[in-house]
Coordinates of C-alpha atoms in Angstrom, one line a residue:
Chain A
M22 CA -62.5 7.1 12.0
T23 CA -60.6 10.2 11.4
T24 CA -57.6 10.9 13.5
T25 CA -58.2 13.8 15.6
M26 CA -56.1 15.3 18.4
S27 CA -58.4 14.0 21.4
T28 CA -57.5 10.5 19.4
L29 CA -54.0 10.7 19.4
P30 CA -52.3 8.4 21.5
V31 CA -51.1 10.5 24.8
V32 CA -47.7 9.8 24.0
L33 CA -47.5 11.5 20.8
V34 CA -49.7 14.8 22.1
D35 CA -47.0 14.7 24.9
E36 CA -44.2 15.0 21.6
I37 CA -46.4 18.1 20.1
L38 CA -46.7 19.8 23.7
A39 CA -43.0 19.7 23.9
R40 CA -42.7 21.6 20.9
V41 CA -44.8 24.3 21.8
P42 CA -42.7 27.3 23.3
I43 CA -43.1 27.9 27.0
T44 CA -44.4 31.4 26.3
S45 CA -48.3 29.6 25.4
L46 CA -48.2 27.3 28.7
R47 CA -50.7 29.0 30.4
S48 CA -52.9 29.1 27.3
L49 CA -52.0 25.2 26.5
R50 CA -52.9 24.0 30.4
S51 CA -56.0 26.2 30.0
T52 CA -57.2 24.3 27.2
C53 CA -58.3 20.8 29.1
K54 CA -57.4 18.6 31.9
K55 CA -55.5 16.3 30.0
W56 CA -52.9 18.8 28.6
E57 CA -52.6 20.6 32.0
A58 CA -51.8 17.0 33.4
S59 CA -49.1 15.9 30.6
S60 CA -47.5 19.2 30.8
K61 CA -46.9 18.3 34.4
T62 CA -44.9 15.5 33.8
N63 CA -43.6 16.2 30.3
L64 CA -41.7 19.7 29.6
V65 CA -43.7 21.9 27.6
G66 CA -41.1 23.6 25.1
G67 CA -38.4 20.9 25.8
K68 CA -38.0 20.4 22.4
A69 CA -39.4 23.7 20.9
T70 CA -37.3 24.7 18.3
A71 CA -36.5 28.6 18.9
R72 CA -37.6 30.2 15.7
K73 CA -36.9 33.9 16.6
S74 CA -35.1 35.6 19.2
S75 CA -36.8 35.4 22.3
H76 CA -35.5 35.5 25.8
V77 CA -37.6 34.8 29.1
G78 CA -36.5 35.1 32.7
F79 CA -37.2 36.8 36.0
I80 CA -36.1 40.3 37.3
L81 CA -36.6 42.2 40.5
I82 CA -38.2 45.5 39.5
G83 CA -38.0 47.5 43.2
D84 CA -38.5 44.2 45.8
K85 CA -40.7 42.7 43.1
I86 CA -40.3 39.3 41.1
C87 CA -41.5 40.0 37.5
S88 CA -41.4 37.6 34.4
M89 CA -39.9 38.8 31.4
K90 CA -40.2 38.2 27.8
L91 CA -37.9 39.7 25.1
D92 CA -38.5 39.3 21.6
L93 CA -35.6 40.9 19.5
N94 CA -37.2 41.2 16.3
G95 CA -35.8 42.9 13.0
G96 CA -37.4 46.0 11.6
D97 CA -38.4 49.6 13.3
D98 CA -39.9 47.7 16.4
F99 CA -36.3 46.0 17.5
V100 CA -37.4 44.9 20.9
D101 CA -40.6 43.4 22.3
T102 CA -40.9 43.4 25.6
S103 CA -43.5 42.1 28.4
V104 CA -43.0 42.2 32.1
N105 CA -45.5 41.0 34.8
Q106 CA -45.1 41.2 38.1
V107 CA -45.4 37.6 39.6
S108 CA -48.2 37.4 42.1
A109 CA -47.2 34.4 43.6
F110 CA -44.6 36.6 45.5
D111 CA -47.0 39.4 46.3
G112 CA -46.6 40.4 49.9
F113 CA -42.8 39.3 50.1
A114 CA -40.1 41.9 49.6
I115 CA -37.2 40.3 47.4
S116 CA -34.0 41.4 47.7
Q117 CA -31.8 38.9 45.7
L118 CA -32.9 36.4 43.0
F119 CA -31.0 33.4 41.6
H120 CA -31.8 31.0 38.7
C121 CA -30.1 27.0 38.6
D122 CA -31.8 24.2 36.6
G123 CA -35.6 25.6 36.7
L124 CA -35.7 26.4 40.1
L125 CA -35.6 30.2 41.5
F126 CA -33.9 30.9 44.7
C127 CA -34.8 33.9 46.2
I128 CA -34.3 35.7 49.6
S129 CA -37.4 37.7 50.9
N130 CA -38.1 40.2 53.4
N131 CA -41.2 39.8 55.5
H132 CA -41.5 41.9 58.7
Y133 CA -39.1 43.5 60.9
S134 CA -35.9 42.4 59.1
N135 CA -37.2 38.7 59.1
Y136 CA -35.5 37.3 56.0
T137 CA -36.7 34.0 54.2
L138 CA -35.1 31.9 51.8
M139 CA -37.2 30.2 49.5
V140 CA -36.6 28.1 46.4
C141 CA -39.6 27.6 43.7
N142 CA -40.1 25.8 40.8
M143 CA -42.5 28.1 39.1
Y144 CA -43.4 25.4 36.2
L145 CA -44.7 22.7 38.9
G146 CA -46.2 25.2 41.2
E147 CA -43.8 24.4 44.1
T148 CA -42.3 26.4 46.8
R149 CA -39.7 25.2 49.6
L150 CA -39.2 27.6 52.3
I151 CA -35.7 26.9 53.8
Q152 CA -35.6 26.8 57.5
N153 CA -33.5 29.2 59.6
R154 CA -30.5 28.1 60.6
S155 CA -30.2 29.8 64.1
L156 CA -32.7 32.0 66.1
F157 CA -31.7 35.2 64.8
E158 CA -30.8 35.3 61.0
S159 CA -31.2 38.9 60.2
Y160 CA -28.1 39.2 58.6
Q161 CA -29.0 36.7 56.0
N162 CA -29.5 39.8 53.5
F163 CA -25.7 40.3 53.5
C164 CA -24.5 37.1 52.9
S165 CA -23.0 36.2 49.4
Y166 CA -24.8 33.4 47.7
A167 CA -24.5 30.9 45.3
F168 CA -26.8 28.0 43.7
G169 CA -26.2 25.1 41.9
Y170 CA -26.0 21.2 42.1
D171 CA -23.4 18.4 42.0
S172 CA -22.7 15.7 39.3
S173 CA -24.5 13.1 41.2
K174 CA -27.0 11.1 39.0
N175 CA -30.1 12.8 40.7
R176 CA -28.3 16.4 40.8
N177 CA -28.5 17.4 44.6
H178 CA -29.2 21.2 44.5
K179 CA -27.1 23.2 47.0
I180 CA -27.2 26.7 48.3
L181 CA -23.8 27.9 49.6
R182 CA -23.7 31.0 52.0
N183 CA -20.7 32.9 53.0
N184 CA -21.8 34.6 56.6
S185 CA -20.8 38.0 56.4
V186 CA -21.0 38.2 60.0
S187 CA -18.8 35.3 61.0
G188 CA -17.1 34.8 57.8
G189 CA -17.4 31.3 57.4
Y190 CA -18.8 29.1 54.6
E191 CA -22.5 26.8 55.0
I192 CA -24.1 24.9 52.4
Y193 CA -27.5 23.8 52.4
S194 CA -28.8 20.7 50.6
L195 CA -32.3 20.6 49.2
K196 CA -32.4 16.7 49.4
S197 CA -31.5 16.8 53.0
D198 CA -33.2 19.8 53.8
S199 CA -30.5 20.6 56.3
W200 CA -27.5 23.0 56.7
K201 CA -23.6 22.3 57.4
D202 CA -20.8 24.1 58.1
L203 CA -18.1 23.9 55.0
N204 CA -14.7 24.1 55.8
V205 CA -13.6 26.2 53.0
D206 CA -11.4 29.6 52.8
L207 CA -10.2 32.1 50.3
E208 CA -7.0 33.6 50.4
K209 CA -7.0 36.9 52.8
S210 CA -6.4 39.0 49.2
I211 CA -9.3 37.8 47.7
H212 CA -13.1 39.0 48.5
L213 CA -16.1 37.8 47.1
W214 CA -18.4 40.3 45.4
R215 CA -21.8 39.9 47.6
L216 CA -24.0 40.0 44.8
G217 CA -24.4 38.7 41.3
S218 CA -22.9 35.0 41.4
V219 CA -24.3 33.1 38.3
S220 CA -24.9 29.4 38.1
L221 CA -23.4 27.5 35.1
K222 CA -23.5 23.5 34.6
G223 CA -24.6 23.1 38.4
N224 CA -20.9 25.2 39.4
A225 CA -21.3 28.9 40.7
Y226 CA -19.2 32.0 39.4
F227 CA -18.5 34.7 41.6
R228 CA -16.8 38.1 41.0
V229 CA -13.8 38.5 43.0
I230 CA -11.6 40.9 43.7
K231 CA -8.0 40.5 44.3
V232 CA -5.6 42.9 46.3
I233 CA -2.4 43.1 45.0
E234 CA -0.8 45.9 47.6
E235 CA -2.9 48.5 49.7
G236 CA -5.3 50.6 47.7
V237 CA -4.5 48.4 44.3
W238 CA -6.8 45.7 43.2
E239 CA -8.2 43.9 40.1
Y240 CA -11.2 41.8 39.5
N241 CA -10.9 38.3 38.8
L242 CA -13.4 35.3 38.5
L243 CA -13.8 32.3 40.5
C244 CA -15.9 29.5 40.6
F245 CA -17.4 27.4 43.6
D246 CA -17.6 23.8 42.4
F247 CA -20.7 22.2 44.2
T248 CA -19.6 18.7 43.4
R249 CA -16.1 19.1 45.4
E250 CA -17.7 21.9 47.5
S251 CA -14.6 24.0 47.3
F252 CA -13.7 27.0 45.4
G253 CA -11.5 26.6 42.4
K254 CA -8.4 28.5 41.3
L255 CA -8.8 32.1 40.2
L256 CA -9.8 32.5 36.8
S257 CA -8.2 35.3 34.3
L258 CA -10.3 37.7 32.8
P259 CA -10.2 39.4 29.4
F260 CA -9.6 42.6 30.2
E261 CA -7.1 44.6 32.6
S262 CA -8.6 46.1 35.7
L263 CA -5.7 46.6 37.8
G264 CA -5.6 49.8 39.8
D265 CA -8.9 51.0 38.3
E266 CA -10.3 50.7 42.0
G267 CA -13.9 50.3 41.2
E268 CA -14.1 52.7 38.6
G269 CA -14.4 49.3 36.3
I270 CA -17.7 47.8 36.2
M271 CA -17.7 43.9 35.7
V272 CA -21.0 42.0 35.4
I273 CA -21.1 38.1 34.5
S274 CA -23.9 36.3 33.0
C275 CA -24.4 33.0 31.2
V276 CA -24.8 32.5 27.4
R277 CA -27.2 29.7 26.7
D278 CA -26.8 27.1 29.3
D279 CA -23.1 26.4 28.6
H280 CA -21.3 29.4 28.5
L281 CA -20.2 32.2 30.5
A282 CA -20.3 35.9 29.4
V283 CA -18.1 38.8 31.1
L284 CA -19.1 42.8 30.5
Y285 CA -16.5 45.3 31.6
Q286 CA -17.3 48.9 31.3
R287 CA -14.8 51.6 31.9
D288 CA -14.2 53.9 29.1
T289 CA -15.7 51.6 26.7
L290 CA -18.2 48.7 27.2
G291 CA -16.8 45.2 26.1
I292 CA -18.5 41.7 26.3
W293 CA -16.6 38.8 26.2
I294 CA -17.8 35.3 25.8
S295 CA -16.2 31.9 27.0
T296 CA -14.8 29.5 24.6
E297 CA -14.1 26.8 27.4
I298 CA -15.1 27.2 31.0
E299 CA -14.3 24.8 33.8
P300 CA -13.9 25.4 37.4
N301 CA -9.9 25.9 37.0
K302 CA -9.9 26.8 33.4
V303 CA -11.3 29.5 31.3
S304 CA -10.8 30.7 27.9
W305 CA -12.5 34.1 26.1
R306 CA -13.2 35.7 22.8
E307 CA -14.3 39.0 22.4
F308 CA -18.0 39.4 21.4
L309 CA -18.4 43.4 21.2
Q310 CA -16.6 46.5 22.4
V311 CA -18.7 49.7 22.3
D312 CA -17.1 53.2 23.0
L313 CA -20.1 54.7 24.5
A314 CA -18.6 58.4 24.4
T315 CA -19.1 58.1 20.4
L316 CA -22.6 57.0 20.8
D317 CA -25.1 59.7 19.6
G318 CA -27.5 60.6 22.2
F319 CA -26.2 57.9 25.1
P320 CA -26.7 59.2 28.2
D321 CA -23.7 60.6 30.0
V322 CA -24.4 58.6 33.0
F323 CA -24.9 54.8 32.8
I324 CA -23.8 51.9 34.9
A325 CA -24.1 48.7 33.2
G326 CA -26.2 46.2 35.2
R327 CA -27.2 42.3 34.1
F328 CA -27.0 41.8 30.6
I329 CA -28.4 39.1 27.9
V330 CA -26.1 38.1 24.8
D331 CA -28.1 37.3 21.6
E332 CA -25.5 35.4 19.3
E333 CA -27.9 34.8 16.4
K334 CA -28.5 38.9 16.0
Q335 CA -25.1 39.5 17.2
V336 CA -26.1 42.4 19.6
V337 CA -26.4 42.7 23.7
V338 CA -29.0 43.6 25.7
V339 CA -27.8 45.6 28.8
F340 CA -30.1 47.0 31.9
G341 CA -29.1 49.9 33.5
Q342 CA -28.0 49.9 37.2
E343 CA -29.4 52.3 39.5
T344 CA -27.4 55.6 40.3
E345 CA -27.4 58.1 42.6
L346 CA -28.6 60.7 39.5
D347 CA -31.5 58.2 39.3
L348 CA -31.3 58.8 35.5
N349 CA -31.7 55.2 34.4
H350 CA -35.4 54.5 35.7
G351 CA -35.8 51.2 34.3
N352 CA -33.6 52.2 31.1
A353 CA -32.1 49.3 29.2
F354 CA -30.2 49.3 25.8
I355 CA -29.4 47.2 23.2
F356 CA -26.0 47.5 21.6
G357 CA -25.0 45.9 18.4
R358 CA -22.0 46.2 16.0
D359 CA -21.1 49.3 13.9
G360 CA -22.3 51.8 16.9
Y361 CA -25.5 50.3 16.7
F362 CA -27.8 51.0 20.0
T363 CA -31.4 51.6 20.8
S364 CA -33.1 51.9 24.4
F365 CA -36.4 50.6 25.9
T366 CA -37.8 51.1 29.3
V367 CA -38.7 48.1 31.7
G368 CA -40.9 49.3 34.8
D369 CA -40.4 52.2 36.8
A370 CA -37.4 51.2 38.4
P371 CA -34.0 49.6 37.1
P372 CA -34.6 46.2 36.7
E373 CA -32.2 43.8 38.8
D374 CA -31.1 40.2 39.2
F375 CA -32.0 39.2 35.7
T376 CA -31.9 35.5 35.4
S377 CA -32.8 33.7 32.2
Y378 CA -35.2 31.0 32.8
V379 CA -35.2 27.5 31.7
P380 CA -38.2 25.3 33.0
S381 CA -37.4 21.8 34.5
L382 CA -39.4 19.3 36.5
V383 CA -36.9 19.1 39.7
S384 CA -39.2 18.5 42.1
L385 CA -39.1 20.3 45.5
Q386 CA -41.5 18.0 47.2
I387 CA -40.1 15.8 50.3
D388 CA -41.9 12.7 50.2
K389 CA -42.9 10.7 53.4
T390 CA -39.7 8.9 53.7
G391 CA -37.8 12.2 54.2
K392 CA -36.2 12.2 50.6
R393 CA -36.4 14.4 47.9
K394 CA -38.6 12.9 45.2
A395 CA -36.1 11.5 42.2
R396 CA -36.0 13.7 39.4
D397 CA -38.0 12.8 36.3
D398 CA -35.5 12.4 33.2
Chain B
M27 CA -28.0 2.6 -12.9
S28 CA -30.0 -0.1 -11.3
S29 CA -31.1 0.9 -7.9
K30 CA -32.6 -1.9 -5.6
M31 CA -36.3 -1.7 -5.4
I32 CA -38.5 -2.6 -2.5
V33 CA -42.2 -3.0 -2.4
L34 CA -44.2 -1.6 0.3
M35 CA -47.9 -2.0 0.8
S36 CA -50.5 -0.5 2.2
S37 CA -53.0 -1.2 4.5
D38 CA -55.9 -1.0 1.8
G39 CA -53.8 -3.0 -0.6
Q40 CA -52.1 -0.7 -2.8
S41 CA -48.5 -1.5 -3.5
F42 CA -45.9 1.2 -4.0
E43 CA -42.3 0.3 -5.3
V44 CA -39.3 2.7 -3.9
E45 CA -35.8 2.7 -4.2
E46 CA -34.4 1.1 -1.2
A47 CA -32.3 3.9 -0.3
V48 CA -35.1 6.1 -0.1
A49 CA -37.1 3.9 2.1
I50 CA -34.7 3.2 4.3
Q51 CA -34.9 6.8 5.8
S52 CA -37.9 4.6 7.7
Q53 CA -35.9 3.1 10.5
T54 CA -38.7 0.2 10.8
I55 CA -38.1 -0.3 7.2
A56 CA -34.1 -0.4 7.5
H57 CA -34.3 -2.8 10.6
M58 CA -36.3 -5.1 8.1
V59 CA -34.0 -4.8 5.4
E60 CA -30.9 -5.7 7.7
D61 CA -32.9 -8.9 8.8
D62 CA -33.7 -9.6 5.2
C63 CA -37.2 -10.1 5.5
V64 CA -38.5 -7.8 2.4
A65 CA -38.5 -10.4 -0.7
D66 CA -42.2 -10.6 -1.1
G67 CA -42.7 -7.0 0.2
I68 CA -43.4 -5.0 3.1
P69 CA -47.0 -5.0 4.4
L70 CA -48.1 -2.1 6.6
A71 CA -50.6 -2.5 8.4
N72 CA -50.9 0.7 10.0
V73 CA -50.5 3.0 7.0
E74 CA -53.0 3.7 4.4
S75 CA -52.3 4.3 0.9
K76 CA -53.5 8.1 0.8
I77 CA -50.9 8.6 3.8
L78 CA -48.4 6.3 2.5
V79 CA -48.2 8.3 -0.7
K80 CA -47.5 11.6 1.0
V81 CA -44.6 9.3 3.4
I82 CA -42.9 8.2 -0.2
E83 CA -42.7 12.0 -1.8
Y84 CA -41.3 13.2 1.4
C85 CA -38.8 10.4 1.5
K86 CA -38.1 10.8 -2.1
K87 CA -37.2 14.8 -2.0
Y88 CA -35.1 14.2 1.6
H89 CA -33.1 11.5 -0.4
V90 CA -30.4 14.0 -0.8
D91 CA -27.4 13.3 -2.7
E92 CA -25.2 14.4 -5.6
A93 CA -28.1 13.4 -7.9
N94 CA -30.4 15.2 -5.8
P95 CA -28.8 18.5 -4.4
I96 CA -31.0 20.7 -2.4
S97 CA -30.7 23.6 -0.1
E98 CA -31.7 23.7 3.6
E99 CA -33.6 27.0 2.5
D100 CA -35.3 25.1 -0.2
L101 CA -35.8 22.4 1.7
N102 CA -37.7 24.6 4.6
K103 CA -39.8 26.2 1.7
W104 CA -40.8 22.7 0.3
D105 CA -41.9 21.6 4.0
E106 CA -44.0 24.5 4.2
K107 CA -46.0 23.8 1.3
F108 CA -45.9 19.9 2.0
M109 CA -47.6 20.3 5.3
D110 CA -50.3 22.3 3.7
L111 CA -52.7 19.6 4.5
E112 CA -55.9 19.0 6.3
Q113 CA -55.3 18.5 10.2
S114 CA -56.6 14.6 10.0
T115 CA -53.9 14.4 7.6
I116 CA -51.3 15.8 9.5
F117 CA -52.6 13.8 12.3
E118 CA -52.2 10.6 10.2
L119 CA -48.8 11.7 9.2
I120 CA -47.5 11.5 12.7
L121 CA -48.6 8.0 13.2
A122 CA -47.5 6.8 10.4
A123 CA -43.9 8.8 10.9
N124 CA -44.1 7.4 14.5
Y125 CA -44.8 3.8 13.3
L126 CA -42.4 4.1 10.6
N127 CA -39.9 5.7 12.5
I128 CA -39.0 8.9 10.2
K129 CA -37.3 11.2 12.7
S130 CA -37.6 14.4 10.4
L131 CA -40.8 13.8 9.5
F132 CA -42.0 13.1 12.9
D133 CA -40.2 16.3 13.8
L134 CA -41.5 18.3 11.1
T135 CA -45.3 16.8 11.5
C136 CA -45.3 17.1 15.5
Q137 CA -43.9 20.8 15.2
T138 CA -46.5 22.0 12.5
V139 CA -49.0 21.2 14.8
A140 CA -47.2 22.7 17.8
D141 CA -47.2 25.6 15.7
M142 CA -50.7 25.7 15.3
I143 CA -51.0 25.8 19.3
K144 CA -48.4 28.8 19.6
G145 CA -49.8 32.0 20.7
K146 CA -53.6 31.1 20.6
T147 CA -55.8 31.4 23.5
P148 CA -57.2 28.6 25.1
E149 CA -60.8 28.8 23.2
E150 CA -59.1 29.3 20.1
I151 CA -57.0 26.0 20.8
R152 CA -60.2 24.2 21.5
S153 CA -61.5 25.6 18.4
T154 CA -59.2 24.7 15.9
F155 CA -58.9 20.8 17.3
N156 CA -62.4 20.4 18.2
I157 CA -61.1 19.8 22.1
E158 CA -63.9 19.9 24.6
N159 CA -63.4 22.1 27.5
D160 CA -63.8 19.8 30.4
F161 CA -62.8 22.4 33.3
T162 CA -65.3 24.5 35.4
P163 CA -65.3 28.1 35.0
E164 CA -64.0 28.0 38.6
E165 CA -61.3 25.7 37.7
E166 CA -59.9 27.2 34.5
E167 CA -59.9 30.6 36.7
A168 CA -57.5 28.8 39.1
V169 CA -55.1 27.6 35.9
R170 CA -54.9 30.7 34.8
K171 CA -54.4 32.2 38.1
E172 CA -51.6 29.6 38.9
N173 CA -49.8 30.1 35.4
Q174 CA -50.4 33.9 36.1
W175 CA -46.1 34.0 36.1
A176 CA -45.6 32.0 32.6
F177 CA -44.6 34.8 30.0
E178 CA -47.4 36.0 28.1

């Protein structure tokens, strides 16, 4: 009897499917019922070796969540992009998007400023709507959020919110599906940047502003530790931003799943990657410095937004932020060494909140006993 | 220089003499050597000679040391040629690598099949592997819709 795919033991079929990249998920699941079922308990792409620079993630274009695949090839067509609006979010106007451990957390606006918080596992097709804490939560969109998990065995995923009205902090636990007030505080001179916290190894990192004296401030980095449920010490940055008062742009991003990258644009655009990053400790190495003024044909007005570091190709992909002059409709740039740059477009509006995506089997279902299903390891 | 040899016996009764150092790339065989039960040869009831020949060829190539130095790039090229096989042989190699517990061969064979799936449409995948489509058209459409987000 010859061995075929159909006669191979299921456990070995699972090993094969684990080595197929996530970009083939739809075809793989549409092949037959056995494969579809298998993919729900064994992560497709979990053991795939990345052959070429392929980045997958989600972005907000306007108020729509889109999936994005970016392939950085060598040669003339340096970048291949594929952007698709995610139909599961049709009817929702999304204003913020976060990713952590294969879960997407987003804030959506339904009708009449009625904001909803949602957590989704796209891979498992599960969604959890987070209950409003009080009757009138129309301010939800103006709060600062962070998404992470603690170091317990089953990883309790949590959402931190800084209530912009009361100034207090509260934390939501996915496991217990409940909110609680958090007794933490920041020094008066430290202000959280409302948008763009990033999740790394379960903890969240915020841009913050430290006011030195009236009219003088500088950027810093701050970590919220979801295990301790407290903020860490102010973390230093590898660039000088004292006194720039908003002229400089700072953006943070993740590199793979174990390091942070920071972008600072003022006269030049610099990217640094952490060599060590913990809630109370960080050290940096420089990755790239670009003098935008010397780039031939580069637009006069460009404000850097989210970015992706590709260490293998030694380039950085930077999405432009929306500006008043609106010159950056959906433009993105790739910067390399020795003044190399190229541009490409992503949709009609500047993409925001790009988050890279790594699928997981974290379930959002609450079983009958009221406990969240344990995560499959 | 004399090196210790052991005898591997395929399911169809053929015997192969192999250097112990080469053979113990198989964790299964390595454990048997440790337990000292290889004197009369090792019967491999699950591996027929046609496949065992390929396994031994792989292990010999991957027994890299000063006497047999080889770059990773060259090994990758060799892997490609080595895996130019009929589908059924590849599956049998997966089974053998699993049974004999040779991790690198197992990774290589599984990845080879995974690469045959990557980038194909469901119809192409089914045709490549002779898989029956057990979805109704409505079910298949539902699966496609559910996974519309998935980066293709």
